CSV table of N, CA and C in Angstrom, one decimal:
chain,number,residue,atom,x,y,z
J,1,MET,N,1.0,-1.2,0.0
J,1,MET,CA,0.0,-0.1,0.2
J,1,MET,C,0.9,1.5,0.1
J,2,ALA,N,0.6,2.3,-0.5
J,2,ALA,CA,1.1,3.7,-0.8
J,2,ALA,C,1.1,4.1,0.4
J,3,LYS,N,2.0,5.0,0.8
J,3,LYS,CA,2.2,6.0,1.9
J,3,LYS,C,1.2,6.7,1.9
J,4,LEU,N,0.6,7.3,3.1
J,4,LEU,CA,-0.6,8.1,3.4
J,4,LEU,C,0.0,9.5,2.7
J,5,SER,N,1.3,10.0,3.0
J,5,SER,CA,1.6,11.2,2.4
J,5,SER,C,1.4,11.3,1.0
J,6,ASP,N,1.9,10.1,0.3
J,6,ASP,CA,1.7,10.1,-1.2
J,6,ASP,C,0.4,10.3,-1.9
J,7,ILE,N,-0.5,9.5,-0.9
J,7,ILE,CA,-1.7,9.4,-1.4
J,7,ILE,C,-2.5,10.9,-1.1
J,8,VAL,N,-2.2,11.5,-0.1
J,8,VAL,CA,-2.5,12.9,0.3
J,8,VAL,C,-2.3,13.7,-1.0
J,9,LYS,N,-0.9,13.7,-1.4
J,9,LYS,CA,-0.4,14.4,-2.5
J,9,LYS,C,-1.2,14.4,-3.7
J,10,GLN,N,-1.5,13.0,-4.0
J,10,GLN,CA,-2.3,12.9,-5.4
J,10,GLN,C,-3.6,13.4,-5.1
J,11,ILE,N,-4.2,13.4,-3.9
J,11,ILE,CA,-5.6,13.9,-3.7
J,11,ILE,C,-5.6,15.5,-3.9
J,12,ASP,N,-4.4,15.8,-3.3
J,12,ASP,CA,-4.2,17.6,-3.6
J,12,ASP,C,-4.0,18.0,-4.9
J,13,LYS,N,-3.2,17.1,-5.7
J,13,LYS,CA,-3.1,17.4,-7.0
J,13,LYS,C,-4.3,17.2,-8.0
J,14,THR,N,-5.3,16.3,-7.6
J,14,THR,CA,-6.5,15.9,-8.2
J,14,THR,C,-7.5,17.3,-8.0
J,15,ALA,N,-7.3,17.7,-6.8
J,15,ALA,CA,-8.1,19.0,-6.6
J,15,ALA,C,-7.4,20.1,-7.3
J,16,LYS,N,-6.4,20.4,-7.0
J,16,LYS,CA,-5.7,21.3,-7.8
J,16,LYS,C,-5.9,21.4,-9.2
J,17,ASP,N,-5.8,20.5,-10.0
J,17,ASP,CA,-6.4,20.3,-11.3
J,17,ASP,C,-7.7,20.5,-11.8
J,18,GLY,N,-8.7,20.7,-10.6
J,18,GLY,CA,-10.0,21.2,-10.8
J,18,GLY,C,-11.0,20.2,-10.6
J,19,ASP,N,-10.6,18.9,-10.2
J,19,ASP,CA,-11.7,17.8,-10.1
J,19,ASP,C,-11.9,17.8,-8.8
J,20,ARG,N,-12.6,18.7,-8.2
J,20,ARG,CA,-12.6,18.5,-6.7
J,20,ARG,C,-14.0,17.5,-6.3
J,21,VAL,N,-14.7,17.1,-6.9
J,21,VAL,CA,-15.6,16.0,-6.8
J,21,VAL,C,-14.8,14.7,-6.9
J,22,LYS,N,-13.9,14.2,-7.6
J,22,LYS,CA,-13.1,13.1,-7.6
J,22,LYS,C,-12.2,13.2,-6.2
J,23,ALA,N,-11.7,14.4,-6.0
J,23,ALA,CA,-10.8,14.5,-4.7
J,23,ALA,C,-11.6,14.3,-3.5
J,24,LEU,N,-12.9,14.6,-3.5
J,24,LEU,CA,-13.6,14.5,-2.2
J,24,LEU,C,-14.1,13.0,-2.4
J,25,LYS,N,-14.2,12.3,-3.4
J,25,LYS,CA,-14.5,10.9,-3.3
J,25,LYS,C,-13.5,10.0,-2.8
J,26,MET,N,-12.0,10.6,-3.4
J,26,MET,CA,-10.9,9.7,-2.8
J,26,MET,C,-10.8,10.2,-1.7
J,27,LEU,N,-10.9,11.3,-0.9
J,27,LEU,CA,-10.8,11.6,0.6
J,27,LEU,C,-11.8,10.6,1.4
J,28,ASP,N,-13.1,10.7,1.0
J,28,ASP,CA,-14.0,9.9,1.7
J,28,ASP,C,-13.6,8.5,1.9
J,29,SER,N,-13.2,7.8,0.6
J,29,SER,CA,-12.7,6.4,0.7
J,29,SER,C,-11.4,6.2,1.5
J,30,LEU,N,-10.8,7.3,1.5
J,30,LEU,CA,-9.2,7.2,2.5
J,30,LEU,C,-9.8,7.3,3.9
J,31,LEU,N,-10.6,8.1,4.2
J,31,LEU,CA,-11.0,8.4,5.6
J,31,LEU,C,-11.6,7.1,6.1
J,32,LYS,N,-12.3,6.3,5.3
J,32,LYS,CA,-12.8,5.0,5.9
J,32,LYS,C,-11.6,4.0,6.4
J,33,LYS,N,-10.5,4.0,5.9
J,33,LYS,CA,-9.3,3.4,6.1
J,33,LYS,C,-8.3,3.7,7.1
J,34,VAL,N,-8.3,5.0,7.3
J,34,VAL,CA,-7.3,5.7,8.2
J,34,VAL,C,-8.0,5.7,9.7
J,35,PRO,N,-7.1,5.4,10.5
J,35,PRO,CA,-7.3,5.5,12.1
J,35,PRO,C,-7.8,6.9,12.5
J,36,GLU,N,-8.5,7.1,13.5
J,36,GLU,CA,-9.0,8.2,13.8
J,36,GLU,C,-8.0,9.4,14.4
J,37,ALA,N,-6.9,8.9,14.7
J,37,ALA,CA,-5.7,9.8,15.0
J,37,ALA,C,-5.1,10.5,14.0
J,38,LYS,N,-5.4,9.9,12.7
J,38,LYS,CA,-4.6,10.4,11.5
J,38,LYS,C,-5.7,11.1,10.6
J,39,ALA,N,-7.0,11.0,11.0
J,39,ALA,CA,-8.2,11.7,10.2
J,39,ALA,C,-8.3,13.0,10.2
J,40,GLN,N,-7.9,13.7,11.4
J,40,GLN,CA,-8.3,15.1,11.6
J,40,GLN,C,-7.7,16.0,10.4
J,41,PRO,N,-6.4,16.0,10.1
J,41,PRO,CA,-6.0,16.7,8.7
J,41,PRO,C,-6.8,16.5,7.7
J,42,LEU,N,-7.1,15.1,7.4
J,42,LEU,CA,-8.1,14.9,6.1
J,42,LEU,C,-9.2,15.5,6.3
J,43,LEU,N,-10.0,15.5,7.4
J,43,LEU,CA,-11.3,16.2,7.8
J,43,LEU,C,-11.2,17.6,7.2
J,44,LYS,N,-10.2,18.2,7.9
J,44,LYS,CA,-10.1,19.7,7.5
J,44,LYS,C,-10.0,19.8,5.8
J,45,ARG,N,-9.2,19.0,5.2
J,45,ARG,CA,-9.1,19.0,3.9
J,45,ARG,C,-10.2,19.0,3.1
J,46,ARG,N,-11.1,18.0,3.8
J,46,ARG,CA,-12.4,17.6,2.9
J,46,ARG,C,-13.1,18.9,3.1
J,47,LYS,N,-13.3,19.5,4.3
J,47,LYS,CA,-14.0,20.8,4.6
J,47,LYS,C,-13.7,21.8,3.6
J,48,LEU,N,-12.4,22.1,3.4
J,48,LEU,CA,-11.8,22.9,2.3
J,48,LEU,C,-12.2,22.7,0.9
J,49,TYR,N,-12.2,21.5,0.6
J,49,TYR,CA,-12.7,21.1,-0.8
J,49,TYR,C,-14.0,21.4,-0.8
J,50,ARG,N,-14.8,20.7,0.1
J,50,ARG,CA,-16.1,21.1,0.0
J,50,ARG,C,-16.7,22.6,-0.4
J,51,GLY,N,-15.9,23.4,0.4
J,51,GLY,CA,-16.1,24.9,0.6
J,51,GLY,C,-15.9,25.2,-0.9
J,52,GLU,N,-14.6,24.9,-1.7
J,52,GLU,CA,-14.1,25.4,-2.9
J,52,GLU,C,-15.1,24.8,-3.9
J,53,LEU,N,-15.6,23.7,-3.9
J,53,LEU,CA,-16.6,23.0,-4.7
J,53,LEU,C,-17.9,23.7,-4.7
J,54,ALA,N,-18.5,24.3,-3.5
J,54,ALA,CA,-19.6,24.8,-3.4
J,54,ALA,C,-19.4,26.3,-4.1
J,55,THR,N,-18.3,27.0,-4.0
J,55,THR,CA,-18.2,28.4,-4.3
J,55,THR,C,-18.1,28.3,-6.0
J,56,GLU,N,-17.3,27.2,-6.5
J,56,GLU,CA,-17.3,26.9,-7.8
J,56,GLU,C,-18.6,26.6,-8.5
J,57,ASN,N,-19.5,25.8,-7.7
J,57,ASN,CA,-20.9,25.5,-8.2
J,57,ASN,C,-21.7,26.8,-8.6
J,58,ARG,N,-21.6,27.9,-7.3
J,58,ARG,CA,-22.2,29.0,-7.3
J,58,ARG,C,-22.0,30.0,-8.4
J,59,ILE,N,-20.4,30.1,-8.7
J,59,ILE,CA,-20.1,30.8,-9.7
J,59,ILE,C,-20.8,30.4,-11.1
J,60,ILE,N,-20.6,29.1,-11.5
J,60,ILE,CA,-21.2,28.5,-12.4
J,60,ILE,C,-22.8,28.8,-12.7
J,61,ALA,N,-23.5,28.5,-11.4
J,61,ALA,CA,-24.9,29.0,-11.7
J,61,ALA,C,-25.1,30.4,-12.0
J,62,LEU,N,-24.4,31.3,-11.3
J,62,LEU,CA,-24.7,32.8,-11.7
J,62,LEU,C,-24.2,33.0,-13.1
J,63,GLU,N,-23.2,32.4,-13.5
J,63,GLU,CA,-22.8,32.7,-15.1
J,63,GLU,C,-24.0,32.0,-15.8
J,64,LYS,N,-24.5,30.9,-15.7
J,64,LYS,CA,-25.7,30.6,-16.3
J,64,LYS,C,-26.9,31.5,-16.2
J,65,GLN,N,-27.0,32.2,-15.0
J,65,GLN,CA,-28.3,33.0,-14.8
J,65,GLN,C,-28.2,34.1,-15.7
J,66,TYR,N,-26.9,34.7,-15.7
J,66,TYR,CA,-26.6,36.0,-16.2
J,66,TYR,C,-25.7,35.9,-17.6
J,67,ASN,N,-26.0,34.6,-18.3
J,67,ASN,CA,-25.6,34.4,-19.6
J,67,ASN,C,-24.1,34.9,-19.8
J,68,ILE,N,-23.2,34.6,-18.9
J,68,ILE,CA,-21.9,35.1,-19.1
J,68,ILE,C,-21.0,34.0,-19.8
């Protein structure tokens, strides 16, 4: 199995590339496998990506509404 830090780097790269939905799915599956002691930073990351995804979806909705 890959090291946790390598997996987190891959998730961060996926999110940075703009695929936050996939990054969130990867985080959720990883959280099921990680002990609670190491889960706190992953939970913070998940919260961050959810916020970014919500903002992105809101911008897309506004662009559609105002035909931009």
